[in-house]
PDB file of C-alpha atoms and ligand atoms in Angstrom:
ATOM      1  CA  MET A   1     -17.116   0.660  -8.451  1.00 96.00           C
ATOM      2  CA  LEU A   2     -16.101   2.374 -11.713  1.00 98.00           C
ATOM      3  CA  LYS A   3     -15.341  -0.226 -14.353  1.00 98.00           C
ATOM      4  CA  ILE A   4     -12.808   0.904 -16.932  1.00 98.00           C
ATOM      5  CA  VAL A   5     -11.189  -0.413 -20.099  1.00 98.00           C
ATOM      6  CA  VAL A   6      -7.791   1.100 -20.909  1.00 98.00           C
ATOM      7  CA  CYS A   7      -6.701   1.357 -24.560  1.00 98.00           C
ATOM      8  CA  VAL A   8      -2.984   1.540 -25.337  1.00 98.00           C
ATOM      9  CA  SER A   9      -0.598   1.415 -28.294  1.00 96.00           C
ATOM     10  CA  GLY A  10       2.959   1.441 -27.041  1.00 93.00           C
ATOM     11  CA  GLY A  11       5.091   1.747 -23.941  1.00 93.00           C
ATOM     12  CA  GLY A  12       2.173   1.967 -21.576  1.00 96.00           C
ATOM     13  CA  THR A  13       3.744   4.304 -19.027  1.00 98.00           C
ATOM     14  CA  ASN A  14       0.371   5.996 -18.551  1.00 98.00           C
ATOM     15  CA  LEU A  15      -1.217   2.582 -18.000  1.00 98.00           C
ATOM     16  CA  GLN A  16       1.530   1.891 -15.441  1.00 98.00           C
ATOM     17  CA  ALA A  17       0.729   5.185 -13.696  1.00 98.00           C
ATOM     18  CA  ILE A  18      -2.916   4.067 -13.454  1.00 98.00           C
ATOM     19  CA  LEU A  19      -1.957   0.626 -12.119  1.00 98.00           C
ATOM     20  CA  ASP A  20       0.423   2.179  -9.557  1.00 97.00           C
ATOM     21  CA  ALA A  21      -2.200   4.720  -8.477  1.00 98.00           C
ATOM     22  CA  ILE A  22      -4.777   1.964  -7.929  1.00 98.00           C
ATOM     23  CA  ASP A  23      -2.245  -0.028  -5.889  1.00 97.00           C
ATOM     24  CA  ALA A  24      -1.300   3.040  -3.849  1.00 98.00           C
ATOM     25  CA  GLY A  25      -4.913   4.054  -3.215  1.00 98.00           C
ATOM     26  CA  ARG A  26      -4.632   7.292  -5.206  1.00 98.00           C
ATOM     27  CA  ILE A  27      -7.361   5.927  -7.489  1.00 98.00           C
ATOM     28  CA  THR A  28     -10.214   4.403  -5.511  1.00 98.00           C
ATOM     29  CA  ASN A  29     -13.484   2.676  -6.425  1.00 98.00           C
ATOM     30  CA  THR A  30     -12.040   1.601  -9.770  1.00 98.00           C
ATOM     31  CA  GLU A  31     -11.589  -1.731 -11.476  1.00 97.00           C
ATOM     32  CA  ILE A  32      -9.780  -2.333 -14.787  1.00 98.00           C
ATOM     33  CA  LEU A  33     -11.840  -4.829 -16.805  1.00 98.00           C
ATOM     34  CA  ALA A  34      -9.341  -5.164 -19.638  1.00 97.00           C
ATOM     35  CA  VAL A  35      -6.534  -3.476 -21.548  1.00 98.00           C
ATOM     36  CA  ILE A  36      -6.886  -3.312 -25.326  1.00 98.00           C
ATOM     37  CA  SER A  37      -3.914  -2.683 -27.600  1.00 98.00           C
ATOM     38  CA  ASN A  38      -3.877  -2.207 -31.360  1.00 97.00           C
ATOM     39  CA  ASN A  39      -0.246  -3.307 -31.330  1.00 95.00           C
ATOM     40  CA  PRO A  40       0.556  -6.922 -30.454  1.00 94.00           C
ATOM     41  CA  GLY A  41       4.110  -5.960 -29.412  1.00 93.00           C
ATOM     42  CA  ALA A  42       3.041  -3.183 -27.038  1.00 94.00           C
ATOM     43  CA  LYS A  43       4.920  -3.244 -23.749  1.00 95.00           C
ATOM     44  CA  ALA A  44       1.653  -2.027 -22.268  1.00 94.00           C
ATOM     45  CA  LEU A  45       0.080  -5.465 -22.847  1.00 95.00           C
ATOM     46  CA  GLU A  46       2.897  -7.032 -20.842  1.00 94.00           C
ATOM     47  CA  ARG A  47       2.330  -4.514 -18.035  1.00 96.00           C
ATOM     48  CA  ALA A  48      -1.370  -5.438 -17.970  1.00 96.00           C
ATOM     49  CA  ARG A  49      -0.752  -9.163 -17.936  1.00 94.00           C
ATOM     50  CA  ASN A  50       1.932  -8.799 -15.230  1.00 94.00           C
ATOM     51  CA  HIS A  51      -0.807  -7.208 -13.179  1.00 94.00           C
ATOM     52  CA  GLY A  52      -3.232 -10.062 -13.798  1.00 95.00           C
ATOM     53  CA  ILE A  53      -5.366  -7.952 -16.111  1.00 97.00           C
ATOM     54  CA  CYS A  54      -6.812  -9.324 -19.325  1.00 93.00           C
ATOM     55  CA  GLY A  55      -4.803  -7.955 -22.277  1.00 96.00           C
ATOM     56  CA  ILE A  56      -6.573  -7.991 -25.631  1.00 96.00           C
ATOM     57  CA  CYS A  57      -4.989  -7.203 -28.987  1.00 97.00           C
ATOM     58  CA  MET A  58      -7.180  -5.714 -31.712  1.00 97.00           C
ATOM     59  CA  SER A  59      -5.210  -4.392 -34.638  1.00 97.00           C
ATOM     60  CA  PRO A  60      -6.792  -2.676 -37.659  1.00 97.00           C
ATOM     61  CA  LYS A  61      -4.201  -4.610 -39.692  1.00 96.00           C
ATOM     62  CA  SER A  62      -5.981  -7.897 -38.881  1.00 96.00           C
ATOM     63  CA  TYR A  63      -9.211  -6.692 -40.541  1.00 98.00           C
ATOM     64  CA  PRO A  64      -9.964  -6.316 -44.265  1.00 98.00           C
ATOM     65  CA  ASP A  65     -10.719  -2.593 -43.878  1.00 98.00           C
ATOM     66  CA  ARG A  66     -11.129   0.153 -41.293  1.00 98.00           C
ATOM     67  CA  GLU A  67     -14.918  -0.120 -41.293  1.00 98.00           C
ATOM     68  CA  THR A  68     -14.781  -3.790 -40.283  1.00 98.00           C
ATOM     69  CA  PHE A  69     -12.221  -3.022 -37.568  1.00 98.00           C
ATOM     70  CA  ASN A  70     -14.356  -0.143 -36.290  1.00 98.00           C
ATOM     71  CA  GLN A  71     -17.382  -2.427 -36.011  1.00 98.00           C
ATOM     72  CA  ALA A  72     -15.451  -5.194 -34.236  1.00 98.00           C
ATOM     73  CA  PHE A  73     -13.744  -2.734 -31.874  1.00 98.00           C
ATOM     74  CA  THR A  74     -17.011  -1.013 -30.964  1.00 98.00           C
ATOM     75  CA  ASP A  75     -18.795  -4.341 -30.505  1.00 98.00           C
ATOM     76  CA  LYS A  76     -15.995  -5.578 -28.238  1.00 98.00           C
ATOM     77  CA  MET A  77     -16.266  -2.449 -26.114  1.00 98.00           C
ATOM     78  CA  ILE A  78     -20.049  -2.817 -25.860  1.00 98.00           C
ATOM     79  CA  GLU A  79     -19.546  -6.441 -24.814  1.00 98.00           C
ATOM     80  CA  LEU A  80     -17.001  -5.448 -22.126  1.00 98.00           C
ATOM     81  CA  ALA A  81     -19.461  -2.734 -21.013  1.00 98.00           C
ATOM     82  CA  PRO A  82     -17.125  -0.431 -19.061  1.00 98.00           C
ATOM     83  CA  ASP A  83     -18.437   2.706 -17.352  1.00 98.00           C
ATOM     84  CA  ILE A  84     -15.603   4.620 -18.985  1.00 98.00           C
ATOM     85  CA  VAL A  85     -12.958   3.966 -21.630  1.00 98.00           C
ATOM     86  CA  VAL A  86      -9.506   5.431 -20.949  1.00 98.00           C
ATOM     87  CA  LEU A  87      -7.244   6.187 -23.911  1.00 98.00           C
ATOM     88  CA  ALA A  88      -3.773   6.009 -22.387  1.00 98.00           C
ATOM     89  CA  GLY A  89      -1.585   6.622 -25.425  1.00 97.00           C
ATOM     90  CA  PHE A  90      -3.979   4.986 -27.877  1.00 97.00           C
ATOM     91  CA  LEU A  91      -3.037   6.079 -31.355  1.00 94.00           C
ATOM     92  CA  VAL A  92      -6.058   4.776 -33.274  1.00 95.00           C
ATOM     93  CA  ARG A  93      -8.968   7.034 -34.151  1.00 95.00           C
ATOM     94  CA  ILE A  94     -12.058   6.112 -32.118  1.00 97.00           C
ATOM     95  CA  PRO A  95     -14.923   4.931 -34.361  1.00 98.00           C
ATOM     96  CA  PRO A  96     -17.804   7.452 -34.549  1.00 97.00           C
ATOM     97  CA  ARG A  97     -20.346   4.837 -33.363  1.00 98.00           C
ATOM     98  CA  MET A  98     -18.224   4.144 -30.291  1.00 98.00           C
ATOM     99  CA  VAL A  99     -18.082   7.881 -29.500  1.00 98.00           C
ATOM    100  CA  GLN A 100     -21.893   7.933 -29.680  1.00 98.00           C
ATOM    101  CA  VAL A 101     -22.411   4.826 -27.561  1.00 98.00           C
ATOM    102  CA  PHE A 102     -19.890   6.032 -24.960  1.00 98.00           C
ATOM    103  CA  SER A 103     -20.768   9.709 -25.173  1.00 97.00           C
ATOM    104  CA  ASN A 104     -18.751  11.681 -22.562  1.00 96.00           C
ATOM    105  CA  ARG A 105     -17.478   8.369 -21.226  1.00 98.00           C
ATOM    106  CA  ILE A 106     -14.214   8.176 -23.178  1.00 98.00           C
ATOM    107  CA  VAL A 107     -11.232   9.939 -21.582  1.00 98.00           C
ATOM    108  CA  ASN A 108      -8.050  10.770 -23.493  1.00 98.00           C
ATOM    109  CA  ILE A 109      -4.627  12.033 -22.405  1.00 98.00           C
ATOM    110  CA  HIS A 110      -2.859  14.328 -24.863  1.00 98.00           C
ATOM    111  CA  PRO A 111       0.732  15.529 -24.399  1.00 98.00           C
ATOM    112  CA  SER A 112       0.180  19.276 -24.951  1.00 98.00           C
ATOM    113  CA  LEU A 113      -1.964  22.112 -23.687  1.00 98.00           C
ATOM    114  CA  ILE A 114      -4.969  21.765 -26.019  1.00 98.00           C
ATOM    115  CA  PRO A 115      -5.773  23.639 -28.295  1.00 98.00           C
ATOM    116  CA  SER A 116      -2.036  23.897 -28.995  1.00 98.00           C
ATOM    117  CA  PHE A 117      -0.279  21.078 -30.829  1.00 98.00           C
ATOM    118  CA  CYS A 118      -3.263  18.787 -31.245  1.00 98.00           C
ATOM    119  CA  GLY A 119      -5.540  17.440 -33.958  1.00 96.00           C
ATOM    120  CA  VAL A 120      -4.792  15.231 -36.934  1.00 94.00           C
ATOM    121  CA  GLY A 121      -1.142  14.135 -37.069  1.00 94.00           C
ATOM    122  CA  TYR A 122      -0.285  15.284 -33.542  1.00 97.00           C
ATOM    123  CA  TYR A 123       0.498  12.243 -31.438  1.00 96.00           C
ATOM    124  CA  GLY A 124       3.353  10.839 -29.391  1.00 95.00           C
ATOM    125  CA  LEU A 125       6.781  12.343 -30.026  1.00 97.00           C
ATOM    126  CA  THR A 126       5.568  14.494 -32.959  1.00 98.00           C
ATOM    127  CA  VAL A 127       3.708  16.749 -30.524  1.00 98.00           C
ATOM    128  CA  HIS A 128       6.956  17.595 -28.723  1.00 98.00           C
ATOM    129  CA  GLU A 129       8.891  18.019 -31.988  1.00 98.00           C
ATOM    130  CA  LYS A 130       6.319  20.589 -33.112  1.00 98.00           C
ATOM    131  CA  ALA A 131       6.378  22.385 -29.753  1.00 98.00           C
ATOM    132  CA  LEU A 132      10.181  22.687 -29.909  1.00 98.00           C
ATOM    133  CA  GLU A 133      10.063  23.799 -33.569  1.00 98.00           C
ATOM    134  CA  ARG A 134       7.639  26.563 -32.617  1.00 98.00           C
ATOM    135  CA  GLY A 135       9.830  27.607 -29.709  1.00 98.00           C
ATOM    136  CA  VAL A 136       7.139  27.624 -27.026  1.00 98.00           C
ATOM    137  CA  LYS A 137       8.442  28.061 -23.490  1.00 98.00           C
ATOM    138  CA  VAL A 138       5.556  26.263 -21.798  1.00 98.00           C
ATOM    139  CA  THR A 139       3.829  23.072 -22.849  1.00 98.00           C
ATOM    140  CA  GLY A 140       2.049  20.421 -20.790  1.00 98.00           C
ATOM    141  CA  ALA A 141      -0.671  17.809 -20.935  1.00 98.00           C
ATOM    142  CA  THR A 142      -4.453  17.703 -21.181  1.00 98.00           C
ATOM    143  CA  VAL A 143      -7.032  15.141 -20.109  1.00 98.00           C
ATOM    144  CA  HIS A 144     -10.332  15.488 -21.947  1.00 98.00           C
ATOM    145  CA  PHE A 145     -13.483  13.653 -22.891  1.00 98.00           C
ATOM    146  CA  VAL A 146     -13.580  12.433 -26.478  1.00 98.00           C
ATOM    147  CA  ASN A 147     -16.173  13.712 -28.933  1.00 96.00           C
ATOM    148  CA  GLU A 148     -16.486  13.367 -32.727  1.00 94.00           C
ATOM    149  CA  GLY A 149     -13.637  15.847 -33.293  1.00 94.00           C
ATOM    150  CA  MET A 150      -9.925  15.186 -32.902  1.00 94.00           C
ATOM    151  CA  ASP A 151      -8.781  16.358 -29.427  1.00 95.00           C
ATOM    152  CA  GLU A 152     -11.840  18.627 -29.267  1.00 96.00           C
ATOM    153  CA  GLY A 153     -13.972  17.231 -26.436  1.00 97.00           C
ATOM    154  CA  PRO A 154     -14.608  18.879 -23.043  1.00 98.00           C
ATOM    155  CA  ILE A 155     -11.374  19.464 -21.092  1.00 98.00           C
ATOM    156  CA  ILE A 156     -11.156  17.779 -17.684  1.00 98.00           C
ATOM    157  CA  ALA A 157      -7.725  18.976 -16.536  1.00 98.00           C
ATOM    158  CA  GLN A 158      -4.497  20.512 -17.783  1.00 98.00           C
ATOM    159  CA  LYS A 159      -1.023  20.907 -16.309  1.00 98.00           C
ATOM    160  CA  PRO A 160       1.754  23.152 -17.639  1.00 98.00           C
ATOM    161  CA  VAL A 161       5.365  22.015 -17.980  1.00 99.00           C
ATOM    162  CA  LEU A 162       8.321  24.308 -18.726  1.00 98.00           C
ATOM    163  CA  VAL A 163      10.428  23.805 -21.842  1.00 98.00           C
ATOM    164  CA  GLU A 164      14.152  23.979 -21.025  1.00 98.00           C
ATOM    165  CA  GLN A 165      17.128  25.135 -23.108  1.00 97.00           C
ATOM    166  CA  GLY A 166      18.665  22.189 -24.942  1.00 97.00           C
ATOM    167  CA  ASP A 167      15.506  20.082 -24.806  1.00 98.00           C
ATOM    168  CA  THR A 168      15.178  17.304 -27.352  1.00 98.00           C
ATOM    169  CA  PRO A 169      11.730  15.883 -28.201  1.00 98.00           C
ATOM    170  CA  GLU A 170      12.602  12.837 -26.081  1.00 98.00           C
ATOM    171  CA  LEU A 171      13.674  14.901 -23.046  1.00 98.00           C
ATOM    172  CA  LEU A 172      10.585  17.073 -23.291  1.00 98.00           C
ATOM    173  CA  GLN A 173       8.308  14.047 -23.716  1.00 98.00           C
ATOM    174  CA  ARG A 174       9.748  12.478 -20.570  1.00 98.00           C
ATOM    175  CA  ARG A 175       9.333  15.710 -18.532  1.00 98.00           C
ATOM    176  CA  VAL A 176       5.727  16.131 -19.718  1.00 98.00           C
ATOM    177  CA  MET A 177       5.007  12.538 -18.728  1.00 98.00           C
ATOM    178  CA  GLU A 178       6.665  12.829 -15.302  1.00 98.00           C
ATOM    179  CA  GLN A 179       5.374  16.272 -14.365  1.00 98.00           C
ATOM    180  CA  ALA A 180       1.946  16.151 -15.971  1.00 98.00           C
ATOM    181  CA  GLU A 181       0.583  12.995 -17.639  1.00 98.00           C
ATOM    182  CA  TRP A 182       1.281  10.451 -14.906  1.00 98.00           C
ATOM    183  CA  ILE A 183      -0.374  12.769 -12.360  1.00 98.00           C
ATOM    184  CA  LEU A 184      -3.304  14.118 -14.383  1.00 98.00           C
ATOM    185  CA  LEU A 185      -4.699  10.895 -15.804  1.00 98.00           C
ATOM    186  CA  PRO A 186      -4.918   8.958 -12.495  1.00 98.00           C
ATOM    187  CA  GLN A 187      -6.409  12.062 -10.837  1.00 98.00           C
ATOM    188  CA  ALA A 188      -9.076  12.362 -13.531  1.00 98.00           C
ATOM    189  CA  ILE A 189     -10.023   8.691 -13.172  1.00 98.00           C
ATOM    190  CA  ASP A 190     -10.248   9.068  -9.396  1.00 98.00           C
ATOM    191  CA  ASP A 191     -12.390  12.200  -9.826  1.00 98.00           C
ATOM    192  CA  ILE A 192     -14.776  10.361 -12.143  1.00 98.00           C
ATOM    193  CA  ALA A 193     -14.866   7.257  -9.937  1.00 98.00           C
ATOM    194  CA  ASN A 194     -15.791   9.382  -6.948  1.00 98.00           C
ATOM    195  CA  GLY A 195     -18.403  11.502  -8.694  1.00 98.00           C
ATOM    196  CA  ARG A 196     -16.482  14.797  -8.471  1.00 98.00           C
ATOM    197  CA  LEU A 197     -17.046  15.881 -12.081  1.00 98.00           C
ATOM    198  CA  GLU A 198     -20.084  16.939 -14.043  1.00 97.00           C
ATOM    199  CA  ILE A 199     -20.567  18.123 -17.617  1.00 97.00           C
ATOM    200  CA  ARG A 200     -22.811  21.106 -18.343  1.00 96.00           C
ATOM    201  CA  ASP A 201     -23.004  22.938 -21.681  1.00 95.00           C
ATOM    202  CA  ASN A 202     -20.077  20.929 -23.010  1.00 94.00           C
ATOM    203  CA  GLN A 203     -17.788  21.967 -20.151  1.00 97.00           C
ATOM    204  CA  VAL A 204     -16.483  20.000 -17.212  1.00 98.00           C
ATOM    205  CA  TYR A 205     -17.087  21.353 -13.689  1.00 98.00           C
ATOM    206  CA  ARG A 206     -16.058  20.092 -10.265  1.00 96.00           C
ATOM    207  CA  ARG A 207     -19.015  19.440  -8.003  1.00 93.00           C
TER     208      ARG A 207
HETATM  209  C1  GAR B   1       1.765   9.693 -24.196  1.00 91.98           C
HETATM  210  O1  GAR B   1       2.647  10.784 -24.192  1.00 91.98           O
HETATM  211  C2  GAR B   1       0.370  10.151 -24.536  1.00 91.98           C
HETATM  212  O2  GAR B   1       0.048  11.415 -24.024  1.00 91.98           O
HETATM  213  C3  GAR B   1       0.439  10.191 -26.038  1.00 91.98           C
HETATM  214  O3  GAR B   1       1.154   9.028 -26.387  1.00 91.98           O
HETATM  215  C4  GAR B   1       2.090   8.735 -25.337  1.00 91.98           C
HETATM  216  C5  GAR B   1       1.930   7.287 -24.937  1.00 91.98           C
HETATM  217  O4  GAR B   1       2.908   6.908 -23.986  1.00 91.98           O
HETATM  218  N1  GAR B   1      -0.875  10.238 -26.630  1.00 91.98           N
HETATM  219  C6  GAR B   1      -1.143  10.934 -27.727  1.00 91.98           C
HETATM  220  O5  GAR B   1      -0.309  11.535 -28.354  1.00 91.98           O
HETATM  221  C7  GAR B   1      -2.609  10.915 -28.144  1.00 91.98           C
HETATM  222  N2  GAR B   1      -2.872  11.907 -29.147  1.00 91.98           N
HETATM  223  P1  GAR B   1       2.708   5.647 -23.070  1.00 91.98           P
HETATM  224  O6  GAR B   1       2.338   4.476 -23.980  1.00 91.98           O
HETATM  225  O7  GAR B   1       4.054   5.438 -22.425  1.00 91.98           O
HETATM  226  O8  GAR B   1       1.618   5.944 -22.071  1.00 91.98           O
END
């Protein structure tokens, strides 16, 4: 049984996709130990609790400085001891020590085709604003393992989504979620839970 902790910041639609996929049997051999949010008002926490899952709030704002938060957050994760950590719309930078402790065991979903529209400052709606500003005709989503860089770890899966005339950032965000994110992230978790992936030379292969 793959034990996971899901980290969230906002709406939690990706968390919901994971919960639904577990219920529907599209993710197997997986148990959610806890959901951690940096935002006490996150709808995602409500979704977790509605599902009988322990929802924990850990906000950097409740700590004197980032270093103290980073230590507490990493220690909490070590205490929970998941096999993998899933960042499902988690908008806080992962502490370097946590990346080391959970090396190639932290999975992130990003709403673009990495290496486009990613890195520092690219999160949430901003990613889609930038894609529309640039006039790309195809965007999408990426699931990847987290390393020390920002959106730079080994790529697990990607899915393209077409940009349409008249798109707003909100419309595009919704289409990327529906056509890519909510499919890719549950699939990646199921692949990991069932031993279908391996990492060699910093790249992800299917067994
Ligand atoms: C999602 O689009 C996710 O890909 C993005 O935040 C949104 C969270 O939505 N994550 C990032 O931008 C990470 N760099 P949700 O809370 O409804 O799942």
